[in-house]
PDB file of N, CA and C in Angstrom:
ATOM      1  N   UNK A   1      18.824  -3.874  14.631  1.00  0.00           N
ATOM      2  CA  UNK A   1      17.848  -2.882  14.208  1.00  0.00           C
ATOM      3  C   UNK A   1      18.226  -2.315  12.846  1.00  0.00           C
ATOM      4  N   UNK A   2      19.510  -2.263  12.551  1.00  0.00           N
ATOM      5  CA  UNK A   2      19.963  -1.726  11.270  1.00  0.00           C
ATOM      6  C   UNK A   2      19.480  -2.547  10.097  1.00  0.00           C
ATOM      7  N   UNK A   3      19.448  -3.881  10.264  1.00  0.00           N
ATOM      8  CA  UNK A   3      18.959  -4.760   9.207  1.00  0.00           C
ATOM      9  C   UNK A   3      17.477  -4.556   8.939  1.00  0.00           C
ATOM     10  N   UNK A   4      16.733  -4.259  10.001  1.00  0.00           N
ATOM     11  CA  UNK A   4      15.297  -4.011   9.860  1.00  0.00           C
ATOM     12  C   UNK A   4      15.014  -2.759   9.062  1.00  0.00           C
ATOM     13  N   UNK A   5      15.848  -1.734   9.291  1.00  0.00           N
ATOM     14  CA  UNK A   5      15.674  -0.488   8.536  1.00  0.00           C
ATOM     15  C   UNK A   5      16.001  -0.701   7.065  1.00  0.00           C
ATOM     16  N   UNK A   6      17.037  -1.489   6.799  1.00  0.00           N
ATOM     17  CA  UNK A   6      17.409  -1.776   5.415  1.00  0.00           C
ATOM     18  C   UNK A   6      16.287  -2.546   4.724  1.00  0.00           C
ATOM     19  N   UNK A   7      15.746  -3.532   5.406  1.00  0.00           N
ATOM     20  CA  UNK A   7      14.648  -4.315   4.844  1.00  0.00           C
ATOM     21  C   UNK A   7      13.439  -3.429   4.566  1.00  0.00           C
ATOM     22  N   UNK A   8      13.157  -2.502   5.476  1.00  0.00           N
ATOM     23  CA  UNK A   8      12.041  -1.586   5.288  1.00  0.00           C
ATOM     24  C   UNK A   8      12.285  -0.675   4.082  1.00  0.00           C
ATOM     25  N   UNK A   9      13.520  -0.228   3.895  1.00  0.00           N
ATOM     26  CA  UNK A   9      13.849   0.610   2.732  1.00  0.00           C
ATOM     27  C   UNK A   9      13.668  -0.172   1.434  1.00  0.00           C
ATOM     28  N   UNK A  10      14.051  -1.442   1.448  1.00  0.00           N
ATOM     29  CA  UNK A  10      13.884  -2.287   0.257  1.00  0.00           C
ATOM     30  C   UNK A  10      12.400  -2.485  -0.033  1.00  0.00           C
ATOM     31  N   UNK A  11      11.612  -2.741   1.005  1.00  0.00           N
ATOM     32  CA  UNK A  11      10.164  -2.896   0.828  1.00  0.00           C
ATOM     33  C   UNK A  11       9.545  -1.632   0.246  1.00  0.00           C
ATOM     34  N   UNK A  12       9.960  -0.491   0.775  1.00  0.00           N
ATOM     35  CA  UNK A  12       9.431   0.793   0.310  1.00  0.00           C
ATOM     36  C   UNK A  12       9.828   1.034  -1.149  1.00  0.00           C
ATOM     37  N   UNK A  13      11.074   0.724  -1.481  1.00  0.00           N
ATOM     38  CA  UNK A  13      11.537   0.886  -2.866  1.00  0.00           C
ATOM     39  C   UNK A  13      10.719  -0.010  -3.798  1.00  0.00           C
ATOM     40  N   UNK A  14      10.539  -1.265  -3.410  1.00  0.00           N
ATOM     41  CA  UNK A  14       9.792  -2.215  -4.228  1.00  0.00           C
ATOM     42  C   UNK A  14       8.340  -1.764  -4.380  1.00  0.00           C
ATOM     43  N   UNK A  15       7.755  -1.269  -3.309  1.00  0.00           N
ATOM     44  CA  UNK A  15       6.373  -0.779  -3.333  1.00  0.00           C
ATOM     45  C   UNK A  15       6.240   0.323  -4.377  1.00  0.00           C
ATOM     46  N   UNK A  16       7.168   1.274  -4.362  1.00  0.00           N
ATOM     47  CA  UNK A  16       7.121   2.380  -5.333  1.00  0.00           C
ATOM     48  C   UNK A  16       7.463   1.915  -6.739  1.00  0.00           C
ATOM     49  N   UNK A  17       8.362   0.941  -6.865  1.00  0.00           N
ATOM     50  CA  UNK A  17       8.746   0.436  -8.184  1.00  0.00           C
ATOM     51  C   UNK A  17       7.597  -0.323  -8.847  1.00  0.00           C
ATOM     52  N   UNK A  18       6.741  -0.957  -8.051  1.00  0.00           N
ATOM     53  CA  UNK A  18       5.615  -1.706  -8.615  1.00  0.00           C
ATOM     54  C   UNK A  18       4.691  -0.787  -9.415  1.00  0.00           C
ATOM     55  N   UNK A  19       4.526   0.448  -8.961  1.00  0.00           N
ATOM     56  CA  UNK A  19       3.816   1.462  -9.732  1.00  0.00           C
ATOM     57  C   UNK A  19       2.319   1.568  -9.508  1.00  0.00           C
ATOM     58  N   UNK A  20       1.689   0.596  -8.866  1.00  0.00           N
ATOM     59  CA  UNK A  20       0.237   0.673  -8.686  1.00  0.00           C
ATOM     60  C   UNK A  20      -0.166   1.868  -7.844  1.00  0.00           C
ATOM     61  N   UNK A  21       0.728   2.283  -6.934  1.00  0.00           N
ATOM     62  CA  UNK A  21       0.408   3.422  -6.068  1.00  0.00           C
ATOM     63  C   UNK A  21       0.336   4.730  -6.851  1.00  0.00           C
ATOM     64  N   UNK A  22       1.011   4.789  -7.987  1.00  0.00           N
ATOM     65  CA  UNK A  22       0.994   5.995  -8.821  1.00  0.00           C
ATOM     66  C   UNK A  22      -0.344   6.154  -9.535  1.00  0.00           C
ATOM     67  N   UNK A  23      -1.132   5.083  -9.545  1.00  0.00           N
ATOM     68  CA  UNK A  23      -2.480   5.117 -10.102  1.00  0.00           C
ATOM     69  C   UNK A  23      -3.522   5.277  -8.999  1.00  0.00           C
ATOM     70  N   UNK A  24      -3.059   5.404  -7.765  1.00  0.00           N
ATOM     71  CA  UNK A  24      -3.966   5.585  -6.633  1.00  0.00           C
ATOM     72  C   UNK A  24      -4.470   4.285  -6.045  1.00  0.00           C
ATOM     73  N   UNK A  25      -3.841   3.172  -6.413  1.00  0.00           N
ATOM     74  CA  UNK A  25      -4.271   1.875  -5.900  1.00  0.00           C
ATOM     75  C   UNK A  25      -3.524   1.509  -4.626  1.00  0.00           C
ATOM     76  N   UNK A  26      -4.178   0.723  -3.797  1.00  0.00           N
ATOM     77  CA  UNK A  26      -3.550   0.157  -2.613  1.00  0.00           C
ATOM     78  C   UNK A  26      -3.170  -1.289  -2.927  1.00  0.00           C
ATOM     79  N   UNK A  27      -2.312  -1.868  -2.121  1.00  0.00           N
ATOM     80  CA  UNK A  27      -1.822  -3.230  -2.364  1.00  0.00           C
ATOM     81  C   UNK A  27      -2.978  -4.233  -2.463  1.00  0.00           C
ATOM     82  N   UNK A  28      -3.957  -4.130  -1.571  1.00  0.00           N
ATOM     83  CA  UNK A  28      -5.079  -5.071  -1.593  1.00  0.00           C
ATOM     84  C   UNK A  28      -5.962  -4.916  -2.833  1.00  0.00           C
ATOM     85  N   UNK A  29      -5.883  -3.754  -3.504  1.00  0.00           N
ATOM     86  CA  UNK A  29      -6.647  -3.558  -4.739  1.00  0.00           C
ATOM     87  C   UNK A  29      -6.092  -4.414  -5.873  1.00  0.00           C
ATOM     88  N   UNK A  30      -4.856  -4.876  -5.736  1.00  0.00           N
ATOM     89  CA  UNK A  30      -4.187  -5.588  -6.825  1.00  0.00           C
ATOM     90  C   UNK A  30      -4.238  -7.106  -6.671  1.00  0.00           C
ATOM     91  N   UNK A  31      -4.898  -7.595  -5.625  1.00  0.00           N
ATOM     92  CA  UNK A  31      -4.984  -9.042  -5.408  1.00  0.00           C
ATOM     93  C   UNK A  31      -5.761  -9.711  -6.537  1.00  0.00           C
ATOM     94  N   UNK A  32      -5.269 -10.872  -6.975  1.00  0.00           N
ATOM     95  CA  UNK A  32      -5.996 -11.660  -7.971  1.00  0.00           C
ATOM     96  C   UNK A  32      -7.319 -12.116  -7.355  1.00  0.00           C
ATOM     97  N   UNK A  33      -8.412 -11.920  -8.071  1.00  0.00           N
ATOM     98  CA  UNK A  33      -9.727 -12.225  -7.522  1.00  0.00           C
ATOM     99  C   UNK A  33     -10.090 -13.698  -7.691  1.00  0.00           C
ATOM    100  N   UNK A  34      -9.534 -14.535  -6.825  1.00  0.00           N
ATOM    101  CA  UNK A  34      -9.939 -15.942  -6.795  1.00  0.00           C
ATOM    102  C   UNK A  34     -11.211 -16.035  -5.938  1.00  0.00           C
ATOM    103  N   UNK A  35     -11.687 -17.253  -5.707  1.00  0.00           N
ATOM    104  CA  UNK A  35     -12.938 -17.431  -4.961  1.00  0.00           C
ATOM    105  C   UNK A  35     -12.852 -16.858  -3.547  1.00  0.00           C
ATOM    106  N   UNK A  36     -11.699 -17.022  -2.890  1.00  0.00           N
ATOM    107  CA  UNK A  36     -11.530 -16.502  -1.529  1.00  0.00           C
ATOM    108  C   UNK A  36     -11.614 -14.984  -1.514  1.00  0.00           C
ATOM    109  N   UNK A  37     -10.932 -14.343  -2.451  1.00  0.00           N
ATOM    110  CA  UNK A  37     -10.942 -12.869  -2.508  1.00  0.00           C
ATOM    111  C   UNK A  37     -12.347 -12.375  -2.826  1.00  0.00           C
ATOM    112  N   UNK A  38     -13.034 -13.037  -3.755  1.00  0.00           N
ATOM    113  CA  UNK A  38     -14.410 -12.625  -4.087  1.00  0.00           C
ATOM    114  C   UNK A  38     -15.321 -12.700  -2.867  1.00  0.00           C
ATOM    115  N   UNK A  39     -15.168 -13.753  -2.079  1.00  0.00           N
ATOM    116  CA  UNK A  39     -15.982 -13.877  -0.864  1.00  0.00           C
ATOM    117  C   UNK A  39     -15.615 -12.793   0.151  1.00  0.00           C
ATOM    118  N   UNK A  40     -14.315 -12.512   0.288  1.00  0.00           N
ATOM    119  CA  UNK A  40     -13.881 -11.458   1.215  1.00  0.00           C
ATOM    120  C   UNK A  40     -14.441 -10.097   0.782  1.00  0.00           C
ATOM    121  N   UNK A  41     -14.481  -9.857  -0.526  1.00  0.00           N
ATOM    122  CA  UNK A  41     -15.021  -8.586  -1.033  1.00  0.00           C
ATOM    123  C   UNK A  41     -16.506  -8.440  -0.675  1.00  0.00           C
ATOM    124  N   UNK A  42     -17.234  -9.541  -0.686  1.00  0.00           N
ATOM    125  CA  UNK A  42     -18.652  -9.498  -0.313  1.00  0.00           C
ATOM    126  C   UNK A  42     -18.834  -9.093   1.136  1.00  0.00           C
ATOM    127  N   UNK A  43     -17.838  -9.357   1.962  1.00  0.00           N
ATOM    128  CA  UNK A  43     -17.932  -9.080   3.396  1.00  0.00           C
ATOM    129  C   UNK A  43     -17.445  -7.678   3.771  1.00  0.00           C
ATOM    130  N   UNK A  44     -16.845  -6.974   2.827  1.00  0.00           N
ATOM    131  CA  UNK A  44     -16.356  -5.627   3.121  1.00  0.00           C
ATOM    132  C   UNK A  44     -17.510  -4.703   3.478  1.00  0.00           C
ATOM    133  N   UNK A  45     -17.319  -3.826   4.455  1.00  0.00           N
ATOM    134  CA  UNK A  45     -18.335  -2.793   4.711  1.00  0.00           C
ATOM    135  C   UNK A  45     -18.476  -1.910   3.459  1.00  0.00           C
ATOM    136  N   UNK A  46     -19.662  -1.419   3.239  1.00  0.00           N
ATOM    137  CA  UNK A  46     -19.958  -0.662   2.013  1.00  0.00           C
ATOM    138  C   UNK A  46     -18.997   0.501   1.750  1.00  0.00           C
ATOM    139  N   UNK A  47     -18.641   1.322   2.762  1.00  0.00           N
ATOM    140  CA  UNK A  47     -17.710   2.421   2.471  1.00  0.00           C
ATOM    141  C   UNK A  47     -16.345   1.930   1.955  1.00  0.00           C
ATOM    142  N   UNK A  48     -15.829   0.832   2.521  1.00  0.00           N
ATOM    143  CA  UNK A  48     -14.546   0.281   2.048  1.00  0.00           C
ATOM    144  C   UNK A  48     -14.683  -0.262   0.629  1.00  0.00           C
ATOM    145  N   UNK A  49     -15.791  -0.947   0.369  1.00  0.00           N
ATOM    146  CA  UNK A  49     -16.017  -1.500  -0.968  1.00  0.00           C
ATOM    147  C   UNK A  49     -16.131  -0.375  -2.000  1.00  0.00           C
ATOM    148  N   UNK A  50     -16.899   0.666  -1.672  1.00  0.00           N
ATOM    149  CA  UNK A  50     -17.072   1.786  -2.596  1.00  0.00           C
ATOM    150  C   UNK A  50     -15.748   2.507  -2.869  1.00  0.00           C
ATOM    151  N   UNK A  51     -14.925   2.665  -1.842  1.00  0.00           N
ATOM    152  CA  UNK A  51     -13.621   3.300  -2.018  1.00  0.00           C
ATOM    153  C   UNK A  51     -12.739   2.458  -2.935  1.00  0.00           C
ATOM    154  N   UNK A  52     -12.795   1.147  -2.783  1.00  0.00           N
ATOM    155  CA  UNK A  52     -12.027   0.234  -3.640  1.00  0.00           C
ATOM    156  C   UNK A  52     -12.476   0.374  -5.088  1.00  0.00           C
ATOM    157  N   UNK A  53     -13.790   0.346  -5.318  1.00  0.00           N
ATOM    158  CA  UNK A  53     -14.320   0.465  -6.685  1.00  0.00           C
ATOM    159  C   UNK A  53     -13.883   1.792  -7.301  1.00  0.00           C
ATOM    160  N   UNK A  54     -13.947   2.876  -6.535  1.00  0.00           N
ATOM    161  CA  UNK A  54     -13.512   4.179  -7.040  1.00  0.00           C
ATOM    162  C   UNK A  54     -12.043   4.144  -7.450  1.00  0.00           C
ATOM    163  N   UNK A  55     -11.184   3.593  -6.578  1.00  0.00           N
ATOM    164  CA  UNK A  55      -9.750   3.544  -6.882  1.00  0.00           C
ATOM    165  C   UNK A  55      -9.474   2.737  -8.153  1.00  0.00           C
ATOM    166  N   UNK A  56     -10.171   1.611  -8.289  1.00  0.00           N
ATOM    167  CA  UNK A  56      -9.943   0.751  -9.455  1.00  0.00           C
ATOM    168  C   UNK A  56     -10.432   1.432 -10.736  1.00  0.00           C
ATOM    169  N   UNK A  57     -11.605   2.058 -10.692  1.00  0.00           N
ATOM    170  CA  UNK A  57     -12.116   2.762 -11.878  1.00  0.00           C
ATOM    171  C   UNK A  57     -11.194   3.916 -12.270  1.00  0.00           C
ATOM    172  N   UNK A  58     -10.726   4.660 -11.276  1.00  0.00           N
ATOM    173  CA  UNK A  58      -9.809   5.775 -11.564  1.00  0.00           C
ATOM    174  C   UNK A  58      -8.520   5.252 -12.163  1.00  0.00           C
ATOM    175  N   UNK A  59      -7.991   4.146 -11.628  1.00  0.00           N
ATOM    176  CA  UNK A  59      -6.753   3.566 -12.149  1.00  0.00           C
ATOM    177  C   UNK A  59      -6.932   3.086 -13.586  1.00  0.00           C
ATOM    178  N   UNK A  60      -8.071   2.457 -13.877  1.00  0.00           N
ATOM    179  CA  UNK A  60      -8.338   2.018 -15.255  1.00  0.00           C
ATOM    180  C   UNK A  60      -8.395   3.205 -16.206  1.00  0.00           C
ATOM    181  N   UNK A  61      -9.054   4.276 -15.773  1.00  0.00           N
ATOM    182  CA  UNK A  61      -9.147   5.487 -16.593  1.00  0.00           C
ATOM    183  C   UNK A  61      -7.761   6.078 -16.850  1.00  0.00           C
ATOM    184  N   UNK A  62      -6.966   6.184 -15.790  1.00  0.00           N
ATOM    185  CA  UNK A  62      -5.608   6.719 -15.939  1.00  0.00           C
ATOM    186  C   UNK A  62      -4.768   5.837 -16.857  1.00  0.00           C
ATOM    187  N   UNK A  63      -4.909   4.535 -16.700  1.00  0.00           N
ATOM    188  CA  UNK A  63      -4.146   3.593 -17.513  1.00  0.00           C
ATOM    189  C   UNK A  63      -4.499   3.735 -18.992  1.00  0.00           C
ATOM    190  N   UNK A  64      -5.790   3.859 -19.284  1.00  0.00           N
ATOM    191  CA  UNK A  64      -6.218   4.035 -20.673  1.00  0.00           C
ATOM    192  C   UNK A  64      -5.674   5.324 -21.278  1.00  0.00           C
ATOM    193  N   UNK A  65      -5.534   6.344 -20.445  1.00  0.00           N
ATOM    194  CA  UNK A  65      -5.014   7.637 -20.908  1.00  0.00           C
ATOM    195  C   UNK A  65      -3.491   7.709 -20.852  1.00  0.00           C
ATOM    196  N   UNK A  66      -2.856   6.613 -20.391  1.00  0.00           N
ATOM    197  CA  UNK A  66      -1.391   6.570 -20.214  1.00  0.00           C
ATOM    198  C   UNK A  66      -0.915   7.712 -19.326  1.00  0.00           C
ATOM    199  N   UNK A  67      -1.614   7.869 -18.198  1.00  0.00           N
ATOM    200  CA  UNK A  67      -1.291   8.926 -17.241  1.00  0.00           C
ATOM    201  C   UNK A  67      -1.116   8.315 -15.855  1.00  0.00           C
ATOM    202  N   UNK A  68      -0.525   9.102 -14.964  1.00  0.00           N
ATOM    203  CA  UNK A  68      -0.474   8.758 -13.551  1.00  0.00           C
ATOM    204  C   UNK A  68      -0.984   9.962 -12.766  1.00  0.00           C
ATOM    205  N   UNK A  69      -1.272   9.733 -11.504  1.00  0.00           N
ATOM    206  CA  UNK A  69      -1.737  10.819 -10.640  1.00  0.00           C
ATOM    207  C   UNK A  69      -0.591  11.774 -10.328  1.00  0.00           C
ATOM    208  N   UNK A  70      -0.929  13.017  -9.955  1.00  0.00           N
ATOM    209  CA  UNK A  70       0.124  13.906  -9.435  1.00  0.00           C
ATOM    210  C   UNK A  70       0.751  13.266  -8.195  1.00  0.00           C
ATOM    211  N   UNK A  71       2.034  13.497  -8.008  1.00  0.00           N
ATOM    212  CA  UNK A  71       2.783  12.807  -6.946  1.00  0.00           C
ATOM    213  C   UNK A  71       2.149  12.967  -5.565  1.00  0.00           C
ATOM    214  N   UNK A  72       1.533  14.096  -5.288  1.00  0.00           N
ATOM    215  CA  UNK A  72       0.927  14.292  -3.965  1.00  0.00           C
ATOM    216  C   UNK A  72      -0.322  13.428  -3.750  1.00  0.00           C
ATOM    217  N   UNK A  73      -0.813  12.766  -4.803  1.00  0.00           N
ATOM    218  CA  UNK A  73      -1.979  11.890  -4.687  1.00  0.00           C
ATOM    219  C   UNK A  73      -1.608  10.408  -4.730  1.00  0.00           C
ATOM    220  N   UNK A  74      -0.333  10.099  -4.880  1.00  0.00           N
ATOM    221  CA  UNK A  74       0.098   8.696  -4.868  1.00  0.00           C
ATOM    222  C   UNK A  74      -0.159   8.111  -3.486  1.00  0.00           C
ATOM    223  N   UNK A  75      -0.487   6.833  -3.440  1.00  0.00           N
ATOM    224  CA  UNK A  75      -0.651   6.146  -2.155  1.00  0.00           C
ATOM    225  C   UNK A  75       0.746   5.898  -1.599  1.00  0.00           C
ATOM    226  N   UNK A  76       0.984   6.381  -0.396  1.00  0.00           N
ATOM    227  CA  UNK A  76       2.300   6.226   0.224  1.00  0.00           C
ATOM    228  C   UNK A  76       2.389   4.866   0.924  1.00  0.00           C
ATOM    229  N   UNK A  77       3.581   4.311   0.937  1.00  0.00           N
ATOM    230  CA  UNK A  77       3.840   3.010   1.557  1.00  0.00           C
ATOM    231  C   UNK A  77       3.311   2.975   2.990  1.00  0.00           C
ATOM    232  N   UNK A  78       3.557   4.046   3.733  1.00  0.00           N
ATOM    233  CA  UNK A  78       3.162   4.098   5.141  1.00  0.00           C
ATOM    234  C   UNK A  78       1.640   4.178   5.310  1.00  0.00           C
ATOM    235  N   UNK A  79       0.931   4.658   4.300  1.00  0.00           N
ATOM    236  CA  UNK A  79      -0.517   4.844   4.389  1.00  0.00           C
ATOM    237  C   UNK A  79      -1.305   3.652   3.837  1.00  0.00           C
ATOM    238  N   UNK A  80      -0.626   2.735   3.162  1.00  0.00           N
ATOM    239  CA  UNK A  80      -1.299   1.601   2.539  1.00  0.00           C
ATOM    240  C   UNK A  80      -1.634   0.555   3.601  1.00  0.00           C
ATOM    241  N   UNK A  81      -2.885   0.528   3.994  1.00  0.00           N
ATOM    242  CA  UNK A  81      -3.327  -0.403   5.026  1.00  0.00           C
ATOM    243  C   UNK A  81      -4.014  -1.602   4.372  1.00  0.00           C
ATOM    244  N   UNK A  82      -3.748  -2.809   4.834  1.00  0.00           N
ATOM    245  CA  UNK A  82      -4.381  -4.005   4.263  1.00  0.00           C
ATOM    246  C   UNK A  82      -5.851  -4.112   4.690  1.00  0.00           C
ATOM    247  N   UNK A  83      -6.719  -3.377   3.998  1.00  0.00           N
ATOM    248  CA  UNK A  83      -8.129  -3.325   4.371  1.00  0.00           C
ATOM    249  C   UNK A  83      -8.868  -4.638   4.107  1.00  0.00           C
ATOM    250  N   UNK A  84      -8.421  -5.420   3.117  1.00  0.00           N
ATOM    251  CA  UNK A  84      -9.106  -6.658   2.759  1.00  0.00           C
ATOM    252  C   UNK A  84      -8.554  -7.870   3.511  1.00  0.00           C
ATOM    253  N   UNK A  85      -7.316  -7.763   3.961  1.00  0.00           N
ATOM    254  CA  UNK A  85      -6.614  -8.890   4.581  1.00  0.00           C
ATOM    255  C   UNK A  85      -7.371  -9.548   5.737  1.00  0.00           C
ATOM    256  N   UNK A  86      -7.934  -8.786   6.686  1.00  0.00           N
ATOM    257  CA  UNK A  86      -8.642  -9.452   7.790  1.00  0.00           C
ATOM    258  C   UNK A  86      -9.823 -10.296   7.303  1.00  0.00           C
ATOM    259  N   UNK A  87     -10.547  -9.802   6.322  1.00  0.00           N
ATOM    260  CA  UNK A  87     -11.691 -10.537   5.776  1.00  0.00           C
ATOM    261  C   UNK A  87     -11.214 -11.761   5.000  1.00  0.00           C
ATOM    262  N   UNK A  88     -10.127 -11.603   4.263  1.00  0.00           N
ATOM    263  CA  UNK A  88      -9.577 -12.708   3.481  1.00  0.00           C
ATOM    264  C   UNK A  88      -9.065 -13.822   4.391  1.00  0.00           C
ATOM    265  N   UNK A  89      -8.387 -13.454   5.469  1.00  0.00           N
ATOM    266  CA  UNK A  89      -7.906 -14.459   6.426  1.00  0.00           C
ATOM    267  C   UNK A  89      -9.077 -15.243   7.016  1.00  0.00           C
ATOM    268  N   UNK A  90     -10.160 -14.556   7.321  1.00  0.00           N
ATOM    269  CA  UNK A  90     -11.344 -15.209   7.873  1.00  0.00           C
ATOM    270  C   UNK A  90     -11.949 -16.186   6.858  1.00  0.00           C
ATOM    271  N   UNK A  91     -12.046 -15.754   5.602  1.00  0.00           N
ATOM    272  CA  UNK A  91     -12.604 -16.607   4.545  1.00  0.00           C
ATOM    273  C   UNK A  91     -11.741 -17.855   4.362  1.00  0.00           C
ATOM    274  N   UNK A  92     -10.437 -17.689   4.322  1.00  0.00           N
ATOM    275  CA  UNK A  92      -9.522 -18.821   4.140  1.00  0.00           C
ATOM    276  C   UNK A  92      -9.618 -19.780   5.323  1.00  0.00           C
ATOM    277  N   UNK A  93      -9.676 -19.238   6.536  1.00  0.00           N
ATOM    278  CA  UNK A  93      -9.808 -20.073   7.731  1.00  0.00           C
ATOM    279  C   UNK A  93     -11.094 -20.886   7.668  1.00  0.00           C
ATOM    280  N   UNK A  94     -12.187 -20.237   7.278  1.00  0.00           N
ATOM    281  CA  UNK A  94     -13.472 -20.937   7.196  1.00  0.00           C
ATOM    282  C   UNK A  94     -13.440 -22.025   6.118  1.00  0.00           C
ATOM    283  N   UNK A  95     -12.819 -21.707   4.966  1.00  0.00           N
ATOM    284  CA  UNK A  95     -12.741 -22.692   3.884  1.00  0.00           C
ATOM    285  C   UNK A  95     -11.934 -23.901   4.320  1.00  0.00           C
ATOM    286  N   UNK A  96     -10.801 -23.679   4.962  1.00  0.00           N
ATOM    287  CA  UNK A  96      -9.968 -24.793   5.438  1.00  0.00           C
ATOM    288  C   UNK A  96     -10.693 -25.626   6.488  1.00  0.00           C
ATOM    289  N   UNK A  97     -11.439 -24.950   7.332  1.00  0.00           N
ATOM    290  CA  UNK A  97     -12.217 -25.654   8.353  1.00  0.00           C
ATOM    291  C   UNK A  97     -13.282 -26.536   7.692  1.00  0.00           C
ATOM    292  N   UNK A  98     -13.967 -25.993   6.677  1.00  0.00           N
ATOM    293  CA  UNK A  98     -14.971 -26.765   5.935  1.00  0.00           C
ATOM    294  C   UNK A  98     -14.340 -27.963   5.232  1.00  0.00           C
ATOM    295  N   UNK A  99     -13.169 -27.722   4.590  1.00  0.00           N
ATOM    296  CA  UNK A  99     -12.467 -28.812   3.893  1.00  0.00           C
ATOM    297  C   UNK A  99     -12.067 -29.909   4.877  1.00  0.00           C
ATOM    298  N   UNK A 100     -11.562 -29.522   6.042  1.00  0.00           N
ATOM    299  CA  UNK A 100     -11.165 -30.506   7.050  1.00  0.00           C
ATOM    300  C   UNK A 100     -12.393 -31.272   7.556  1.00  0.00           C
ATOM    301  N   UNK A 101     -13.508 -30.577   7.749  1.00  0.00           N
ATOM    302  CA  UNK A 101     -14.732 -31.208   8.208  1.00  0.00           C
ATOM    303  C   UNK A 101     -15.239 -32.216   7.176  1.00  0.00           C
ATOM    304  N   UNK A 102     -15.167 -31.829   5.880  1.00  0.00           N
ATOM    305  CA  UNK A 102     -15.662 -32.709   4.813  1.00  0.00           C
ATOM    306  C   UNK A 102     -14.806 -33.946   4.610  1.00  0.00           C
ATOM    307  N   UNK A 103     -13.554 -33.918   5.066  1.00  0.00           N
ATOM    308  CA  UNK A 103     -12.662 -35.074   4.944  1.00  0.00           C
ATOM    309  C   UNK A 103     -13.010 -36.145   5.960  1.00  0.00           C
ATOM    310  N   UNK A 104     -13.683 -35.769   7.025  1.00  0.00           N
ATOM    311  CA  UNK A 104     -14.002 -36.721   8.102  1.00  0.00           C
ATOM    312  C   UNK A 104     -15.051 -37.708   7.664  1.00  0.00           C
TER     313      UNK A 104
END
């Protein structure tokens, strides 16, 4: 169990060192938008999509101003939920299934 706690501390340190959370972004907001991610974004419920757009616009604004959010507004490691991941996994599964079907 001690090794698990150490690994979690390293993950948390790396999460904070990456810096995107200081702009109010979540991990899924930083994914490279390839075709799979674009399709997953189309499947997001509107409130999740709108929240993502808000976070990205705010981060761009802060970045242009060379500012970060006040510390109490940073996204915490424990609060960062992979909101896009379930949709992305579904898109990838469907694409692989289509590719396998087309090979037959």
